[in-house]
C-alpha positions as protocol buffer text, in pm:
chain_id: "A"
residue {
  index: 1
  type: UNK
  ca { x: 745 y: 1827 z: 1943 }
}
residue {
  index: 2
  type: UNK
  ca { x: 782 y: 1467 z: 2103 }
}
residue {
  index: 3
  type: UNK
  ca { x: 732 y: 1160 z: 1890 }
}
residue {
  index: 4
  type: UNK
  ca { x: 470 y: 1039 z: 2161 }
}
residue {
  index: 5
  type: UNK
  ca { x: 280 y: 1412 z: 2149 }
}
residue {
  index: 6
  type: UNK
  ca { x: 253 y: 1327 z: 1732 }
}
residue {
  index: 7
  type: UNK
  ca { x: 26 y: 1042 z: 1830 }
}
residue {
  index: 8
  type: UNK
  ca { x: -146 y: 1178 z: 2085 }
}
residue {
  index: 9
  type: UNK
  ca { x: -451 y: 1343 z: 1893 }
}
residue {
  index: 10
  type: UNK
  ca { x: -481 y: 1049 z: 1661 }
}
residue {
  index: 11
  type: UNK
  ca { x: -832 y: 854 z: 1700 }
}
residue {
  index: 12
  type: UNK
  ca { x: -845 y: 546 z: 1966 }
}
residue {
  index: 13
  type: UNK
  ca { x: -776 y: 274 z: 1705 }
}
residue {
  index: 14
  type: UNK
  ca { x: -527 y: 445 z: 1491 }
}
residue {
  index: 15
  type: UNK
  ca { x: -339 y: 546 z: 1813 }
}
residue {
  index: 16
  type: UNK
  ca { x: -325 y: 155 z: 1983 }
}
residue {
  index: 17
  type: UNK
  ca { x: -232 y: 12 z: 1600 }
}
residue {
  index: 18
  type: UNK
  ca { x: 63 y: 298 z: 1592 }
}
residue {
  index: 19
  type: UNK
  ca { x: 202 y: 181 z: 1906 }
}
residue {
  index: 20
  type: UNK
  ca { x: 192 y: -123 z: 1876 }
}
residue {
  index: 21
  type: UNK
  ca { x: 340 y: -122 z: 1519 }
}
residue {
  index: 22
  type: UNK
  ca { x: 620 y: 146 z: 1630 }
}
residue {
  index: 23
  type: UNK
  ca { x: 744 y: -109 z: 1904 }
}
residue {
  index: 24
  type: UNK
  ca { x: 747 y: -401 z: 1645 }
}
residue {
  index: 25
  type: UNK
  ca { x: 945 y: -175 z: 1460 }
}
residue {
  index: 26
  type: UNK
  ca { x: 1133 y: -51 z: 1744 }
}
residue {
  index: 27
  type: UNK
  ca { x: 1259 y: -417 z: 1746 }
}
residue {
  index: 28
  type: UNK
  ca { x: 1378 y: -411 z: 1395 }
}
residue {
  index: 29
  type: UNK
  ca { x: 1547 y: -48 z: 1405 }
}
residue {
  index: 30
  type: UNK
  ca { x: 1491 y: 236 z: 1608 }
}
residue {
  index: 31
  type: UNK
  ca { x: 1502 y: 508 z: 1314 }
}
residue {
  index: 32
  type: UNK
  ca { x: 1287 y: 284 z: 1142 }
}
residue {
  index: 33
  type: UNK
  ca { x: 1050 y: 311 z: 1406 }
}
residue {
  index: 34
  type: UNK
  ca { x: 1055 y: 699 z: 1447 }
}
residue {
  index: 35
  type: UNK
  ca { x: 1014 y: 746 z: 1039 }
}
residue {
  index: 36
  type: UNK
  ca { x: 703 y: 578 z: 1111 }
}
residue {
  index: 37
  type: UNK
  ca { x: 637 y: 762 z: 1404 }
}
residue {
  index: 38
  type: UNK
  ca { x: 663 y: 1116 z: 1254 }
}
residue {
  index: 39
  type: UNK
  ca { x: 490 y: 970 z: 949 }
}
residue {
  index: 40
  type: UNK
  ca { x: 192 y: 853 z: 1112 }
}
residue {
  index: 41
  type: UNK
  ca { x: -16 y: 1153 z: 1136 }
}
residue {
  index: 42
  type: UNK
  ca { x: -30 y: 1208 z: 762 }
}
residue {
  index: 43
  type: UNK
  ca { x: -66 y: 879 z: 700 }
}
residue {
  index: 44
  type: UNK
  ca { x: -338 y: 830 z: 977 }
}
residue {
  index: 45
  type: UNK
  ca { x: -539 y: 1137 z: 766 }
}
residue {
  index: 46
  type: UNK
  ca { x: -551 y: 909 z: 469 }
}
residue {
  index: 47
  type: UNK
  ca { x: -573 y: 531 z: 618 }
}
residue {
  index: 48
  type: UNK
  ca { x: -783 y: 317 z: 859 }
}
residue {
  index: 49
  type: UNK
  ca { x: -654 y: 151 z: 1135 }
}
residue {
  index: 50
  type: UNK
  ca { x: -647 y: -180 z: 988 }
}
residue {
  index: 51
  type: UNK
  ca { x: -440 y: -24 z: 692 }
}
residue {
  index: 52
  type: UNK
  ca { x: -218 y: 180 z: 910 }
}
residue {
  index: 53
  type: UNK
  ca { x: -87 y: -169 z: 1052 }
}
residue {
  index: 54
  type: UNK
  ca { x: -96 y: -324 z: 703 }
}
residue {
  index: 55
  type: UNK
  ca { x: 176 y: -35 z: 598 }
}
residue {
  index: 56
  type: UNK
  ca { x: 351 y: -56 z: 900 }
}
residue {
  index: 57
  type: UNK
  ca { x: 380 y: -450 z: 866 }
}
residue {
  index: 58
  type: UNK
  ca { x: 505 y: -397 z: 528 }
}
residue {
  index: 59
  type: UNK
  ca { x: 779 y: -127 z: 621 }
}
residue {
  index: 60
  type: UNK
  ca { x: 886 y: -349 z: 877 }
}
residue {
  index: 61
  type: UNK
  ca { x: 929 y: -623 z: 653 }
}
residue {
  index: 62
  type: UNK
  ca { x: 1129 y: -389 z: 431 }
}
residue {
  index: 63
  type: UNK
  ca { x: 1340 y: -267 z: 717 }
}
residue {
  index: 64
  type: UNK
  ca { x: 1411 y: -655 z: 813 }
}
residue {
  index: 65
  type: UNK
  ca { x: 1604 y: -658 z: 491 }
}
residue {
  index: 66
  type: UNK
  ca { x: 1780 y: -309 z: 474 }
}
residue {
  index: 67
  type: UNK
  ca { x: 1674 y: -45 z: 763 }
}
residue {
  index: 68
  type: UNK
  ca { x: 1787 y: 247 z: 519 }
}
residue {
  index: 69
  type: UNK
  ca { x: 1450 y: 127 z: 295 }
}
residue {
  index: 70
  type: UNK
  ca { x: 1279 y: 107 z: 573 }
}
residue {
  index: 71
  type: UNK
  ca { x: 1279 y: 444 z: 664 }
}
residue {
  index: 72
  type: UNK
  ca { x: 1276 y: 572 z: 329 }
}
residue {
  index: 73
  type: UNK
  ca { x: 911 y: 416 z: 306 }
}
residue {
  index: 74
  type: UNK
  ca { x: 792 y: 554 z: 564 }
}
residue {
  index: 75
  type: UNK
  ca { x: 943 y: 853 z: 505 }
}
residue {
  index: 76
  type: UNK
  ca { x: 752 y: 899 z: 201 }
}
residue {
  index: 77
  type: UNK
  ca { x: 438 y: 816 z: 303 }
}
residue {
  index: 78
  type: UNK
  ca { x: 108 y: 716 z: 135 }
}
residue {
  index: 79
  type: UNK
  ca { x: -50 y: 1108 z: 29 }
}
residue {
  index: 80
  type: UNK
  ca { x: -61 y: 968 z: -307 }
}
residue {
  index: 81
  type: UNK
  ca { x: -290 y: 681 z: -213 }
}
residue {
  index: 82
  type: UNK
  ca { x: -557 y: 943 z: -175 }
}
residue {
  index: 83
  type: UNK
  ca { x: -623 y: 803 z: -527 }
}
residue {
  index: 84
  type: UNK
  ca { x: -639 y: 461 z: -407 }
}
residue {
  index: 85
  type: UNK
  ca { x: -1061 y: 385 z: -336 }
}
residue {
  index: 86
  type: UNK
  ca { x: -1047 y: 278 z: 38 }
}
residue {
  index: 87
  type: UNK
  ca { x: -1207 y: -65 z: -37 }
}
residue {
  index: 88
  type: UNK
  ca { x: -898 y: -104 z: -268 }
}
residue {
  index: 89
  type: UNK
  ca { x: -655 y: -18 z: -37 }
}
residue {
  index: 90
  type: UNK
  ca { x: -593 y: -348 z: 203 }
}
residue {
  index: 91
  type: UNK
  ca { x: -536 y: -509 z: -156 }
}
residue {
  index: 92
  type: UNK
  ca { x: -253 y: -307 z: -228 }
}
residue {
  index: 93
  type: UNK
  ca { x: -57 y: -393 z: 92 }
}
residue {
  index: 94
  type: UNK
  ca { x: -125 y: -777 z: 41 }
}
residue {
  index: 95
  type: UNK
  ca { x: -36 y: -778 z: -281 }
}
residue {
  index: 96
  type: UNK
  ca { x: 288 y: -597 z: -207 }
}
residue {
  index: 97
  type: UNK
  ca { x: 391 y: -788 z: 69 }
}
residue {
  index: 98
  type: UNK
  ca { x: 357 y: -1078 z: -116 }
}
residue {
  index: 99
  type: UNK
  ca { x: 539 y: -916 z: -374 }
}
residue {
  index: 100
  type: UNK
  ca { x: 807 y: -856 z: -100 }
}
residue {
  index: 101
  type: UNK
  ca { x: 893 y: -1231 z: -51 }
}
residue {
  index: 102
  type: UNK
  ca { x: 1024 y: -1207 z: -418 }
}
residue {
  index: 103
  type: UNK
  ca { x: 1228 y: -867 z: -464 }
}
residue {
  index: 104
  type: UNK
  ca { x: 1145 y: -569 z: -247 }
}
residue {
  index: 105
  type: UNK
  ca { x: 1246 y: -310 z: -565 }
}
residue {
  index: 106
  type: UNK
  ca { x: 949 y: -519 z: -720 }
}
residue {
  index: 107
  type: UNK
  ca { x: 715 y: -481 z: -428 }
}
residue {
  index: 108
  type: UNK
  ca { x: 814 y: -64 z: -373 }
}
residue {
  index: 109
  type: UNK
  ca { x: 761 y: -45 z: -780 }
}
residue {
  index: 110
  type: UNK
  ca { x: 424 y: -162 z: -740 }
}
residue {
  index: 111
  type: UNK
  ca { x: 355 y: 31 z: -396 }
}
residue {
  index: 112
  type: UNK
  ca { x: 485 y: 331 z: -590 }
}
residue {
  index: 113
  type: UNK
  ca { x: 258 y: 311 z: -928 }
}
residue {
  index: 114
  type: UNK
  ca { x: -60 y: 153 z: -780 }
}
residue {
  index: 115
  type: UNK
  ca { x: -194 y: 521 z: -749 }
}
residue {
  index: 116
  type: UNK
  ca { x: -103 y: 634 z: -1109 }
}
residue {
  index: 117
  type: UNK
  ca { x: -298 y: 310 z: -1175 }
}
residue {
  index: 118
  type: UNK
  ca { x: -614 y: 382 z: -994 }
}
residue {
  index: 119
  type: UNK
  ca { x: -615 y: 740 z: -1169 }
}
residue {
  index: 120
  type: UNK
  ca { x: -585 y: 539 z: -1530 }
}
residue {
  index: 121
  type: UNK
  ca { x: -851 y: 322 z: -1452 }
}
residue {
  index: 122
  type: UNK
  ca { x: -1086 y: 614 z: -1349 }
}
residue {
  index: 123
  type: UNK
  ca { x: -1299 y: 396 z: -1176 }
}
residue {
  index: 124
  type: UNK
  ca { x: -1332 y: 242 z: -842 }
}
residue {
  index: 125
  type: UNK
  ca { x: -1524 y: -33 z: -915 }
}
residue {
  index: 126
  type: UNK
  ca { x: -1305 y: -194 z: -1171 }
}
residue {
  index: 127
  type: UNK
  ca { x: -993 y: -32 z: -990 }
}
residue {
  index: 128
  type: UNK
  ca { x: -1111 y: -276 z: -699 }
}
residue {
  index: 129
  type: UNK
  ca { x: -1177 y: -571 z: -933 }
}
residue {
  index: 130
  type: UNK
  ca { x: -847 y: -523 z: -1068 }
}
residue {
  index: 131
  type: UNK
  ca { x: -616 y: -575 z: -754 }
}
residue {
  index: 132
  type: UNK
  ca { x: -859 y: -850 z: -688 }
}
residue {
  index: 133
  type: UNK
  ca { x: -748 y: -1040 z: -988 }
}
residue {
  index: 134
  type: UNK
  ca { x: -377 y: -882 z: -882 }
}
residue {
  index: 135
  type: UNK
  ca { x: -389 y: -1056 z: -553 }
}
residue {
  index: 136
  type: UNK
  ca { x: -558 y: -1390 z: -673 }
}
residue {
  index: 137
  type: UNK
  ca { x: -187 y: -1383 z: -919 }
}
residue {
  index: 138
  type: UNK
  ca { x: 17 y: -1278 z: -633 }
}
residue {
  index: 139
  type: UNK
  ca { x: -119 y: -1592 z: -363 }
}
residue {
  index: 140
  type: UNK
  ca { x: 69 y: -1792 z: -685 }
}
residue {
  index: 141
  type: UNK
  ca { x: 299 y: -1589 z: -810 }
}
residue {
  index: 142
  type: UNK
  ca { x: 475 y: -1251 z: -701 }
}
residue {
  index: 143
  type: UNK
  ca { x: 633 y: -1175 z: -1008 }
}
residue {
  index: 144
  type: UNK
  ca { x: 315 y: -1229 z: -1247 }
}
residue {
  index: 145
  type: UNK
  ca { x: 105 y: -977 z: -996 }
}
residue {
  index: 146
  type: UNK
  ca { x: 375 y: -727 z: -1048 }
}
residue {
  index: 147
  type: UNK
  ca { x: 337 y: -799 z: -1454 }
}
residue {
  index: 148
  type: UNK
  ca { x: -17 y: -787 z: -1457 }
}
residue {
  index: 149
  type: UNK
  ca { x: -33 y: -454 z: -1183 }
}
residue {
  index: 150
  type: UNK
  ca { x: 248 y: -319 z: -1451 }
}
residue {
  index: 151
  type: UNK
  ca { x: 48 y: 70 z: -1507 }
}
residue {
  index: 152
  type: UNK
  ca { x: 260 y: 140 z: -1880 }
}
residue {
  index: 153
  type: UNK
  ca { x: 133 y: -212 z: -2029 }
}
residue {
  index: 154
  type: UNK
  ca { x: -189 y: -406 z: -1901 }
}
residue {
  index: 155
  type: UNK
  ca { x: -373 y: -294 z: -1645 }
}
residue {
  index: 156
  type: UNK
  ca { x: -504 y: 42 z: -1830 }
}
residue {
  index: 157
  type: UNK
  ca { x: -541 y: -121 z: -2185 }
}
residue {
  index: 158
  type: UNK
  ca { x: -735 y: -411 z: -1956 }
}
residue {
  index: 159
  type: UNK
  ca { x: -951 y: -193 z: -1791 }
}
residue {
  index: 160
  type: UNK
  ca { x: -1026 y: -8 z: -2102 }
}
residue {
  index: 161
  type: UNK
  ca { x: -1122 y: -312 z: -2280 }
}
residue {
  index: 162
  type: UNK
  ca { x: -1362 y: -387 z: -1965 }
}
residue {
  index: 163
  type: UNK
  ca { x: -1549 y: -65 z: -1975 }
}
residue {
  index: 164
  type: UNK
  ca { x: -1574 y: -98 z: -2376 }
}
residue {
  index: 165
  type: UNK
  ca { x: -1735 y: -455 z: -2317 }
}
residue {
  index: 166
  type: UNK
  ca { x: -1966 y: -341 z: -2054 }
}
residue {
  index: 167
  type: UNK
  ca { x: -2081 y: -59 z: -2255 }
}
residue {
  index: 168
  type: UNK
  ca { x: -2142 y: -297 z: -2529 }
}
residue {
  index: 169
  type: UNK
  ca { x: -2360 y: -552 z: -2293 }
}
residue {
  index: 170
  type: UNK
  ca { x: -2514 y: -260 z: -2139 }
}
residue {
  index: 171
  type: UNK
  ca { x: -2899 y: -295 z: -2269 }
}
């Protein structure tokens, strides 16, 4: 199978943001490119459009730095971001690629746990609030959005705290 016949039954809008992403990429590193390319229809299953090109624009700014990461993020793909809510999703990738100006091992960490997150939470809502507060930190400071995103400490004893005080205003 051709890398250009694995986009070809994609959806109009997923298909122009993959190639145009995959020739940005193309211009960073080729394999980077075709990890994205043969990740694409997976990824297209579980992302929109405008998140498609918000992954891709992360990966490339990974593969800037080190082409090997690059194509290991692509290469592993977003199938556990099937936990992610969708509204919650565009979040994530801003708040990582903030997180990327910092330390990309800090900006994968969080890319990596946000989903365990989102099943701790349990609840969209609140999972969305959450990354809102995240990414509010992260337009100041990377490294506090990655503390406060941290899924062992304070984002699952926060959320629980949330739901015990809403149950407690709840008339």
């Amino acid at each position: 199978m051709s890398l250009t016949s694995d986009l070809a039954n994609l959806p109009s809008d997923k298909k122009r943001v993959a190639l145009e992403m995959s020739a940005s990429l193309a211009g960073v590193s080729l394999r980077v490119s075709r990890a994205f390319v043969e990740a694409t229809p997976k990824a297209t299953k579980i992302l929109n459009a405008e998140n498609l090109r918000l992954w891709a624009e992360m990966g490339r700014k990974l593969a800037m730095a080190n082409a090997d990461a690059g194509v290991k993020f692509f290469t592993d793909g977003v199938s556990d971001f099937k936990n992610v809510p969708p509204k919650a999703r565009a979040l994530v990738f801003q708040i990582c690629t903030r997180q990327l100006i910092l330390s990309s091992s800090i900006a994968l960490e969080t890319f990596e746990t946000i989903p365990d997150l989102a099943k701790k939470v349990n609840n969209d809502e609140l999972f969305t609030e959450i990354l809102t507060v995240a990414n509010d930190v992260a337009n100041r400071s990377a490294k506090h959005s990655a503390d406060f995103c941290d899924t062992h400490q304070r984002s699952p004893q926060l959320s629980k705290k949330i739901r015990k005080h809403k149950r407690v205003q709840s008339p």
